DNA sequence: CCTTCCCAAAATGTATACATTGTCGAGACT
DNA sequence: AGTCTCGACAATGTATACATTTTGGGAAGG
């Protein structure tokens, strides 16, 4: 049995719309008109509205006062704030995990992810298996978000992370050619290891500070892209949502 | 002109459903069946689904995998975590406001709210104008959430605050008869004043710590209610959502 | 020339009939 | 007795016709 609803019209509309918004085909601020859209997607208005309602939950659309939806738009500062917010929430997850304590197995598991991440680094300074690193990194952050055992925290963290540019993986893939990015991976991995140690040692404040600083790497990378090489912007996921 | 959509069937359904959920008429975990509900509310299924989609955004409902909606349910720990989360987010708003600086007017305005809160305290120790205090307190937190000038932060803070038991006013109204609650108001007001001072003085860490500790008052009050006098539970907004 | 009112068009809101899908139980076969 | 399957029911999913509201422009009046 597949995921129920995966073959529904609403799901098709959801996927198609999400893709177009993230690709920038439908730019930020654009109002989504039901009739033309339903014709373009060859889907009737009812499931289309269902899809749009879900995209509001994802944070990609906004409801407009008089009815209808527009593509949400983010300024540079909004992107910075979303990254900061992720840091704050991951920090909270890490702190609570440290303060409340976590089960042996969960901690071991997280440690194994960190060990696996170590194996992505080769002998030479800049030699890194990016694809594998990216996957494992996503796994690390996923586990971290649930480590405190709080569904409320996990839920909000997942929510913020759903904004592509605020995701922990936003500045990872196929950035192999940028020296500054490669070096940031070593720092990031140090922080991963330190976070696990802090949580294991019940050092809540340290775990929180580390998670916040960890998110700052994403901010650094974003600022590098904006100031040094804007041609890389198109490779950052969700950047089509940014204006200015 | 009134709020657009305020007279729509979807809005009626939204209000009716929200009321029933918060009152506990429709208990946590209950699945909302479209046909019976639409008959009960005398509203067709289409606007009903619209209303349910909005209640998902509000955090009162959850979508269920196979389709449909259920009333979200919170354990005691979830309520604690939601309050903690509010503290973390208000702390972030306060810290960013301090670090980035806020305009003269906004800061003055916040200070005036604090001064007005002062006037709610009479000469005798426990003499407080609760209604006025409650209103002004809501205003203080509302302004605080926007003080950093970050729409991303404000949005998520508003979102968490929409859970009634996590709202800054959750443990305020008509609690005049509880000595412990009355005393907490004095502490709270001290924290209000200190937060403004910290923000004005660009003391980010202090502002953040104060906001977090401020939210802990709500937690204290919740724990008091749970341990000392559960008969008060029914007076706490949103407690119908709590199970266990 | 600006303002205001009003109408028409276009948008969202609503109802409802119908389609599809998932669920649960009864029956038969093993 | 257990289990597998099939079918009926009940739920959500979809399409579409119709209602209502909003909006923009143009004409009339100040």
Coordinates of C-alpha atoms (C1' of nucleotides) in Angstrom, one line a residue:
Chain A
X1 CA 0.0 0.0 0.0
X2 CA 1.3 3.4 -1.0
X3 CA 0.9 6.6 0.9
X4 CA -2.8 7.3 0.8
X5 CA -3.7 10.2 -1.3
X6 CA -0.5 10.1 -3.2
X7 CA -2.4 9.5 -6.4
X8 CA -5.1 12.1 -5.8
X9 CA -5.5 15.2 -7.9
X10 CA -4.9 17.3 -4.8
X11 CA -1.5 15.7 -4.4
X12 CA -0.6 16.2 -8.0
X13 CA -1.6 19.8 -7.7
X14 CA 0.5 20.2 -4.5
X15 CA 3.6 18.7 -6.1
X16 CA 3.2 20.7 -9.3
X17 CA 2.6 23.9 -7.5
X18 CA 5.5 23.4 -5.1
X19 CA 7.8 22.6 -7.9
X20 CA 6.8 25.7 -9.9
X21 CA 7.1 28.0 -6.8
X22 CA 10.5 26.6 -5.8
X23 CA 11.8 26.8 -9.4
X24 CA 10.6 30.4 -9.6
X25 CA 8.3 29.7 -12.5
X26 CA 5.7 31.3 -10.3
X27 CA 7.5 34.1 -8.6
X28 CA 7.1 35.5 -5.1
X29 CA 4.2 37.8 -4.6
X30 CA 2.3 36.3 -7.5
X31 CA -1.4 35.8 -6.9
X32 CA -2.7 32.4 -7.7
X33 CA -5.9 32.6 -9.6
X34 CA -8.0 29.5 -9.3
X35 CA -9.6 29.3 -12.7
X36 CA -6.5 29.8 -14.9
X37 CA -4.4 27.6 -12.6
X38 CA -6.9 24.8 -12.6
X39 CA -6.9 25.0 -16.4
X40 CA -3.1 25.0 -16.6
X41 CA -2.8 22.0 -14.3
X42 CA -5.9 20.3 -15.7
X43 CA -7.3 19.9 -12.3
X44 CA -10.6 21.2 -11.0
X45 CA -10.7 24.0 -8.5
X46 CA -11.7 21.9 -5.5
X47 CA -8.5 19.8 -5.2
X48 CA -6.5 22.9 -6.3
X49 CA -7.7 24.8 -3.3
X50 CA -6.9 21.8 -1.1
X51 CA -3.4 21.9 -2.4
X52 CA -3.0 25.6 -1.8
X53 CA -4.3 25.2 1.7
X54 CA -1.5 22.7 2.3
X55 CA 1.1 25.0 0.8
X56 CA 0.0 27.7 3.3
X57 CA 0.8 25.1 6.0
X58 CA 4.2 24.6 4.4
X59 CA 4.9 28.3 4.5
X60 CA 5.1 28.7 0.7
X61 CA 1.8 30.5 0.3
X62 CA 0.0 33.2 2.2
X63 CA -3.8 33.7 2.3
X64 CA -4.7 37.2 1.2
X65 CA -7.3 39.2 3.1
X66 CA -10.0 39.3 0.5
X67 CA -9.6 35.6 -0.3
X68 CA -7.2 33.8 -2.5
X69 CA -3.5 33.0 -2.2
X70 CA -0.2 34.6 -3.1
X71 CA 3.3 33.2 -3.2
X72 CA 5.1 34.2 -0.1
X73 CA 8.1 36.4 -0.6
X74 CA 11.2 36.7 1.6
X75 CA 13.7 39.5 1.8
X76 CA 17.4 38.8 2.5
X77 CA 16.8 39.7 6.1
X78 CA 13.9 37.2 6.3
X79 CA 16.2 34.4 5.1
X80 CA 18.8 35.4 7.7
X81 CA 16.0 35.3 10.3
X82 CA 14.8 31.9 9.2
X83 CA 18.3 30.5 9.6
X84 CA 18.6 32.2 13.0
X85 CA 15.3 30.7 14.0
X86 CA 16.4 27.2 13.0
X87 CA 19.5 27.7 15.1
X88 CA 17.4 28.8 18.1
X89 CA 15.0 25.8 17.7
X90 CA 17.8 23.3 17.2
X91 CA 19.5 24.8 20.1
X92 CA 16.4 24.3 22.2
X93 CA 16.1 20.7 21.1
X94 CA 19.7 20.1 22.0
X95 CA 19.5 21.9 25.4
X96 CA 16.3 20.0 26.3
X97 CA 17.9 16.7 25.3
X98 CA 20.9 17.5 27.5
X99 CA 18.8 18.7 30.5
X100 CA 16.3 15.9 30.4
X101 CA 18.6 13.2 29.3
X102 CA 18.2 10.8 26.4
X103 CA 18.2 7.1 26.1
X104 CA 21.4 5.2 25.5
X105 CA 20.4 3.9 22.1
X106 CA 19.3 7.3 20.7
X107 CA 22.6 8.8 21.8
X108 CA 24.6 5.9 20.4
X109 CA 22.8 6.2 17.1
X110 CA 23.5 9.9 16.8
X111 CA 27.2 9.2 17.6
X112 CA 27.2 6.6 14.8
X113 CA 26.0 9.2 12.4
X114 CA 28.8 11.5 13.4
X115 CA 31.3 8.7 13.0
X116 CA 29.9 8.0 9.5
X117 CA 30.2 11.6 8.7
X118 CA 33.9 11.4 9.6
X119 CA 34.4 8.8 7.0
X120 CA 33.3 11.3 4.3
X121 CA 36.5 13.2 4.8
X122 CA 39.4 11.9 2.8
X123 CA 43.1 12.3 3.4
X124 CA 43.5 15.6 1.5
X125 CA 42.1 18.7 3.1
X126 CA 39.4 19.4 0.5
X127 CA 38.5 15.8 -0.3
X128 CA 34.9 15.1 0.8
X129 CA 32.2 12.8 -0.4
X130 CA 29.5 15.4 -0.7
X131 CA 26.5 13.3 -1.5
X132 CA 27.0 11.0 1.4
X133 CA 27.9 13.8 3.7
X134 CA 24.7 15.6 2.7
X135 CA 22.5 12.6 3.4
X136 CA 24.1 11.9 6.8
X137 CA 24.0 15.5 7.7
X138 CA 20.2 15.5 7.1
X139 CA 20.0 12.4 9.2
X140 CA 21.9 14.1 12.1
X141 CA 19.6 17.1 12.1
X142 CA 16.5 14.9 11.8
X143 CA 17.5 12.8 14.8
X144 CA 18.5 15.9 16.8
X145 CA 15.1 17.5 16.3
X146 CA 13.5 14.5 18.0
X147 CA 16.1 13.9 20.6
X148 CA 14.4 15.9 23.3
X149 CA 11.4 13.7 23.0
X150 CA 9.2 16.7 22.5
X151 CA 6.7 16.5 19.7
X152 CA 5.9 20.2 20.1
X153 CA 9.5 21.2 19.5
X154 CA 10.0 18.7 16.7
X155 CA 6.9 19.9 15.0
X156 CA 7.9 23.5 14.9
X157 CA 11.5 22.7 14.0
X158 CA 10.3 20.6 11.1
X159 CA 8.1 23.5 10.1
X160 CA 10.8 26.0 9.9
X161 CA 13.1 23.5 8.2
X162 CA 10.5 23.1 5.5
X163 CA 11.5 26.5 4.1
X164 CA 14.2 25.2 1.7
X165 CA 16.7 27.9 2.4
X166 CA 16.5 27.3 6.2
X167 CA 17.0 23.6 5.9
X168 CA 20.2 22.2 7.3
X169 CA 21.1 20.9 3.9
X170 CA 20.5 24.2 2.1
X171 CA 24.2 25.1 1.5
X172 CA 25.6 21.6 1.2
X173 CA 25.1 19.9 -2.1
X174 CA 27.3 20.4 -5.2
X175 CA 29.2 23.2 -3.6
X176 CA 32.4 21.3 -3.9
X177 CA 34.2 23.9 -5.9
X178 CA 34.1 26.6 -3.3
X179 CA 37.1 26.6 -0.9
X180 CA 35.3 28.4 1.8
X181 CA 32.4 25.9 1.8
X182 CA 34.7 23.0 2.0
X183 CA 36.4 24.4 5.0
X184 CA 33.1 25.0 6.7
X185 CA 32.4 21.3 6.5
X186 CA 35.3 20.6 8.9
X187 CA 34.0 23.2 11.3
X188 CA 30.5 21.8 11.0
X189 CA 31.6 18.3 11.7
X190 CA 33.5 19.5 14.8
X191 CA 30.3 21.0 16.0
X192 CA 28.4 17.8 15.4
X193 CA 30.8 15.9 17.6
X194 CA 30.8 18.6 20.3
X195 CA 27.0 18.7 20.3
X196 CA 26.8 14.9 20.9
X197 CA 29.4 15.2 23.7
X198 CA 27.5 18.1 25.3
X199 CA 24.2 16.3 25.2
X200 CA 25.8 13.2 26.6
X201 CA 27.4 15.2 29.4
X202 CA 24.2 17.0 30.2
X203 CA 25.7 20.3 29.4
X204 CA 22.6 22.1 28.2
X205 CA 23.9 25.6 27.7
X206 CA 26.9 24.3 25.7
X207 CA 24.7 22.1 23.5
X208 CA 22.4 25.1 22.8
X209 CA 25.2 27.4 22.0
X210 CA 26.8 24.9 19.7
X211 CA 23.6 24.3 17.8
X212 CA 23.1 28.1 17.3
X213 CA 26.7 28.6 16.1
X214 CA 26.2 25.6 13.8
X215 CA 23.4 27.3 12.1
X216 CA 25.5 30.4 11.7
X217 CA 27.6 28.4 9.2
X218 CA 24.6 28.5 6.9
X219 CA 24.4 32.2 7.4
X220 CA 28.1 32.6 6.6
X221 CA 27.7 30.7 3.4
X222 CA 24.6 32.7 2.4
X223 CA 26.5 35.9 3.0
X224 CA 29.5 34.6 1.0
X225 CA 27.2 33.8 -1.9
X226 CA 25.5 37.2 -1.7
X227 CA 28.7 39.3 -1.4
X228 CA 31.3 37.3 -3.3
X229 CA 29.6 35.2 -6.0
X230 CA 25.9 35.8 -6.7
X231 CA 26.1 33.4 -9.6
X232 CA 25.9 30.6 -7.0
X233 CA 22.5 31.9 -5.8
X234 CA 20.6 29.8 -8.3
X235 CA 22.1 26.7 -6.7
X236 CA 20.7 27.4 -3.3
X237 CA 17.4 25.8 -2.8
X238 CA 14.4 28.0 -2.4
X239 CA 16.2 31.1 -3.5
X240 CA 13.5 31.8 -6.0
X241 CA 11.4 32.9 -3.0
X242 CA 13.8 35.7 -2.2
X243 CA 13.3 39.2 -3.5
X244 CA 15.8 42.1 -3.6
Chain B
X1 CA -16.2 47.6 5.5
X2 CA -15.9 44.6 7.7
X3 CA -13.3 41.9 7.7
X4 CA -13.7 40.2 4.4
X5 CA -15.0 36.7 4.7
X6 CA -16.3 37.3 8.2
X7 CA -19.8 36.5 7.0
X8 CA -18.9 33.5 5.0
X9 CA -20.0 30.0 5.8
X10 CA -16.4 28.9 6.1
X11 CA -15.9 31.5 8.8
X12 CA -19.0 30.5 10.6
X13 CA -17.8 26.9 10.5
X14 CA -14.3 28.0 11.7
X15 CA -15.7 29.9 14.7
X16 CA -18.2 27.2 15.6
X17 CA -15.6 24.4 15.4
X18 CA -13.0 26.4 17.3
X19 CA -15.4 27.1 20.0
X20 CA -16.5 23.5 20.3
X21 CA -13.0 22.3 20.4
X22 CA -11.8 24.8 23.0
X23 CA -14.9 24.1 25.1
X24 CA -14.2 20.4 24.9
X25 CA -17.5 19.6 23.3
X26 CA -15.4 18.0 20.7
X27 CA -12.7 16.3 22.6
X28 CA -9.1 15.7 21.7
X29 CA -8.5 12.8 19.4
X30 CA -12.0 13.0 18.0
X31 CA -12.2 12.4 14.3
X32 CA -14.2 15.1 12.5
X33 CA -16.5 13.4 10.0
X34 CA -17.5 15.7 7.2
X35 CA -21.1 14.6 6.6
X36 CA -22.4 14.5 10.2
X37 CA -20.5 17.7 11.0
X38 CA -21.9 19.6 8.0
X39 CA -25.4 18.5 9.0
X40 CA -24.8 19.6 12.6
X41 CA -23.5 23.0 11.6
X42 CA -25.9 23.3 8.7
X43 CA -23.1 24.1 6.4
X44 CA -22.1 22.2 3.3
X45 CA -18.9 20.1 3.2
X46 CA -16.9 22.5 1.0
X47 CA -16.7 25.5 3.4
X48 CA -16.4 23.0 6.3
X49 CA -13.3 21.5 4.8
X50 CA -12.0 25.1 4.3
X51 CA -12.6 25.7 8.0
X52 CA -10.8 22.5 9.0
X53 CA -7.8 23.4 6.8
X54 CA -7.5 26.7 8.7
X55 CA -7.8 24.9 12.0
X56 CA -4.8 22.8 11.0
X57 CA -2.9 26.0 10.5
X58 CA -4.0 27.1 13.9
X59 CA -2.7 23.9 15.4
X60 CA -6.0 22.8 16.7
X61 CA -6.5 20.0 14.2
X62 CA -4.3 17.4 12.6
X63 CA -4.6 15.8 9.2
X64 CA -4.8 12.1 9.4
X65 CA -2.8 10.0 6.9
X66 CA -5.8 8.3 5.2
X67 CA -7.6 11.7 4.8
X68 CA -9.8 13.6 7.2
X69 CA -9.0 15.5 10.4
X70 CA -8.8 14.8 14.2
X71 CA -8.7 17.2 17.1
X72 CA -5.1 17.5 18.2
X73 CA -4.4 16.3 21.7
X74 CA -1.8 17.5 24.1
X75 CA -0.2 15.7 27.1
X76 CA 0.9 17.6 30.2
X77 CA 4.4 17.6 28.9
X78 CA 3.3 19.0 25.5
X79 CA 1.7 21.9 27.3
X80 CA 4.9 22.5 29.3
X81 CA 6.9 22.3 26.0
X82 CA 4.6 24.8 24.3
X83 CA 5.1 27.3 27.2
X84 CA 8.9 26.7 27.0
X85 CA 8.8 27.3 23.3
X86 CA 7.0 30.5 23.8
X87 CA 9.7 31.6 26.2
X88 CA 12.4 30.6 23.7
X89 CA 10.8 32.6 20.9
X90 CA 10.0 35.6 23.0
X91 CA 13.5 35.4 24.3
X92 CA 14.8 35.5 20.7
X93 CA 12.6 38.4 19.8
X94 CA 13.9 40.3 22.8
X95 CA 17.5 39.4 22.1
X96 CA 17.3 40.4 18.5
X97 CA 15.6 43.6 19.4
X98 CA 18.4 44.4 21.9
X99 CA 21.2 43.4 19.5
X100 CA 19.8 45.1 16.4
X101 CA 18.4 48.1 18.2
X102 CA 14.9 49.4 18.1
X103 CA 13.5 52.8 17.2
X104 CA 13.0 55.4 19.9
X105 CA 9.2 55.5 19.5
X106 CA 8.7 51.7 19.7
X107 CA 10.7 51.5 22.9
X108 CA 8.9 54.5 24.4
X109 CA 5.6 52.9 23.6
X110 CA 6.6 49.6 25.2
X111 CA 7.8 51.6 28.3
X112 CA 4.4 53.3 28.5
X113 CA 2.7 49.9 28.5
X114 CA 4.8 48.9 31.4
X115 CA 4.0 52.1 33.2
X116 CA 0.3 51.6 32.6
X117 CA 0.7 48.1 34.0
X118 CA 2.2 49.6 37.2
X119 CA -1.0 51.5 37.6
X120 CA -2.9 48.3 37.9
X121 CA -1.4 47.6 41.2
X122 CA -3.1 49.2 44.2
X123 CA -1.7 50.1 47.6
X124 CA -2.5 46.8 49.3
X125 CA -0.3 43.8 48.3
X126 CA -2.9 41.8 46.5
X127 CA -5.0 44.6 45.1
X128 CA -4.8 44.4 41.3
X129 CA -7.1 45.4 38.4
X130 CA -7.0 42.1 36.7
X131 CA -9.0 42.9 33.6
X132 CA -6.9 46.0 32.7
X133 CA -3.7 44.1 33.6
X134 CA -4.7 41.3 31.3
X135 CA -5.3 43.6 28.4
X136 CA -2.1 45.6 28.9
X137 CA -0.1 42.4 29.3
X138 CA -1.4 41.1 26.0
X139 CA -0.4 44.4 24.5
X140 CA 3.1 44.1 26.0
X141 CA 3.7 40.7 24.5
X142 CA 2.2 41.7 21.2
X143 CA 4.6 44.6 20.9
X144 CA 7.5 42.5 22.0
X145 CA 6.9 40.0 19.3
X146 CA 7.3 42.6 16.7
X147 CA 10.1 44.6 18.3
X148 CA 12.9 42.9 16.5
X149 CA 11.3 43.9 13.2
X150 CA 11.4 40.3 12.0
X151 CA 8.3 39.1 10.3
X152 CA 9.6 35.6 10.4
X153 CA 10.0 35.6 14.2
X154 CA 6.7 37.4 14.7
X155 CA 4.9 34.9 12.6
X156 CA 6.2 31.9 14.4
X157 CA 5.7 33.5 17.8
X158 CA 2.1 34.4 16.9
X159 CA 1.7 30.8 15.8
X160 CA 2.8 29.2 19.0
X161 CA 0.8 31.8 21.0
X162 CA -2.3 30.7 19.2
X163 CA -2.4 27.6 21.3
X164 CA -4.5 29.0 24.1
X165 CA -2.6 27.5 26.9
X166 CA 0.7 28.8 25.6
X167 CA -0.7 32.4 25.3
X168 CA 0.9 35.0 27.6
X169 CA -2.6 35.6 29.0
X170 CA -3.4 32.0 29.7
X171 CA -3.0 32.1 33.4
X172 CA -4.1 35.7 34.0
X173 CA -7.8 36.3 34.0
X174 CA -10.1 35.8 37.0
X175 CA -7.4 34.1 39.1
X176 CA -7.7 36.8 41.7
X177 CA -8.5 34.5 44.4
X178 CA -5.2 32.5 44.3
X179 CA -2.5 34.1 46.5
X180 CA 0.3 32.5 44.6
X181 CA -1.0 33.9 41.3
X182 CA -1.3 37.4 42.7
X183 CA 2.3 37.3 43.8
X184 CA 3.4 36.1 40.4
X185 CA 2.0 39.3 38.9
X186 CA 4.5 41.4 40.8
X187 CA 7.4 39.2 39.6
X188 CA 6.0 39.4 36.1
X189 CA 5.8 43.1 36.2
X190 CA 9.4 43.4 37.4
X191 CA 10.4 41.2 34.5
X192 CA 8.5 43.4 32.1
X193 CA 10.4 46.4 33.3
X194 CA 13.7 44.7 33.3
X195 CA 13.2 43.4 29.7
X196 CA 12.6 47.0 28.5
X197 CA 15.7 48.1 30.2
X198 CA 17.8 45.3 28.8
X199 CA 16.6 46.0 25.3
X200 CA 17.2 49.7 25.7
X201 CA 20.7 48.9 27.0
X202 CA 21.4 46.5 24.1
X203 CA 21.9 43.7 26.6
X204 CA 20.8 40.8 24.4
X205 CA 21.6 37.9 26.6
X206 CA 19.9 39.5 29.6
X207 CA 16.8 40.3 27.6
X208 CA 16.6 36.7 26.3
X209 CA 17.1 35.2 29.7
X210 CA 14.4 37.5 31.2
X211 CA 11.9 36.5 28.6
X212 CA 12.5 32.9 29.1
X213 CA 12.2 33.2 32.9
X214 CA 9.1 35.2 32.3
X215 CA 7.4 32.4 30.5
X216 CA 8.4 30.1 33.4
X217 CA 5.8 31.9 35.5
X218 CA 3.1 30.4 33.3
X219 CA 4.7 27.0 33.9
X220 CA 4.7 27.6 37.6
X221 CA 1.1 28.5 37.6
X222 CA 0.2 25.4 35.5
X223 CA 2.1 23.2 37.9
X224 CA 0.4 24.8 40.8
X225 CA -3.0 24.1 39.3
X226 CA -2.1 20.6 38.5
X227 CA -0.6 19.7 41.8
X228 CA -2.5 21.9 44.3
X229 CA -5.9 22.6 42.9
X230 CA -7.1 20.8 39.8
X231 CA -10.5 22.4 40.1
X232 CA -8.9 25.5 38.6
X233 CA -8.1 23.6 35.4
X234 CA -11.4 24.4 33.8
X235 CA -10.6 28.1 34.1
X236 CA -7.4 27.8 32.0
X237 CA -8.1 28.4 28.4
X238 CA -7.5 25.5 26.0
X239 CA -7.2 22.9 28.8
X240 CA -9.9 20.9 27.0
X241 CA -7.1 19.9 24.6
X242 CA -5.1 18.3 27.3
X243 CA -5.4 14.6 28.0
X244 CA -4.1 12.7 31.0
Chain C
dC1 C1' -10.4 68.2 -12.3
dC2 C1' -11.4 65.5 -8.7
dT3 C1' -14.6 62.7 -6.3
dT4 C1' -18.2 59.5 -6.0
dC5 C1' -21.3 56.2 -7.3
dC6 C1' -22.6 52.3 -9.7
dC7 C1' -22.4 48.7 -12.9
dA8 C1' -20.1 44.9 -15.0
dA9 C1' -16.7 41.5 -15.0
dA10 C1' -14.0 38.5 -12.7
dA11 C1' -12.7 36.5 -8.7
dT12 C1' -13.7 33.5 -4.7
dG13 C1' -17.5 31.1 -2.0
dT14 C1' -21.0 27.4 -1.8
dA15 C1' -23.8 23.5 -2.7
dT16 C1' -24.4 19.1 -4.4
dA17 C1' -24.1 15.1 -7.4
dC18 C1' -21.0 11.8 -8.5
dA19 C1' -16.4 9.1 -8.3
dT20 C1' -13.1 6.8 -5.8
dT21 C1' -11.1 4.7 -2.1
dG22 C1' -10.6 2.6 2.2
dT23 C1' -12.7 -0.3 5.9
dC24 C1' -15.0 -3.8 8.1
dG25 C1' -17.6 -7.8 8.3
dA26 C1' -19.6 -12.1 6.6
dG27 C1' -18.9 -16.0 4.2
dA28 C1' -16.5 -19.8 2.2
dC29 C1' -12.6 -22.4 1.6
dT30 C1' -8.5 -24.5 3.6
Chain D
dA1 C1' -10.6 -22.7 13.9
dG2 C1' -8.2 -19.7 11.2
dT3 C1' -7.6 -16.9 7.2
dC4 C1' -8.5 -15.2 2.8
dT5 C1' -11.5 -12.8 -0.2
dC6 C1' -15.2 -10.4 -1.7
dG7 C1' -18.7 -7.2 -1.3
dA8 C1' -21.4 -3.5 0.8
dC9 C1' -21.0 0.6 3.2
dA10 C1' -19.2 4.8 4.5
dA11 C1' -15.8 7.9 4.2
dT12 C1' -13.1 11.3 1.5
dG13 C1' -12.0 13.0 -3.3
dT14 C1' -13.6 15.5 -7.5
dA15 C1' -16.2 18.1 -10.8
dT16 C1' -19.2 21.6 -11.8
dA17 C1' -23.1 24.7 -11.7
dC18 C1' -24.5 28.5 -9.3
dA19 C1' -24.2 32.4 -5.6
dT20 C1' -21.9 36.0 -3.7
dT21 C1' -18.4 39.3 -3.2
dT22 C1' -14.8 42.2 -4.7
dT23 C1' -12.7 45.3 -7.7
dG24 C1' -11.8 48.4 -11.3
dG25 C1' -13.4 51.6 -14.6
dG26 C1' -16.3 54.8 -16.5
dA27 C1' -19.9 58.1 -16.3
dA28 C1' -22.2 61.6 -13.7
dG29 C1' -22.1 65.1 -10.5
dG30 C1' -19.6 68.3 -7.4

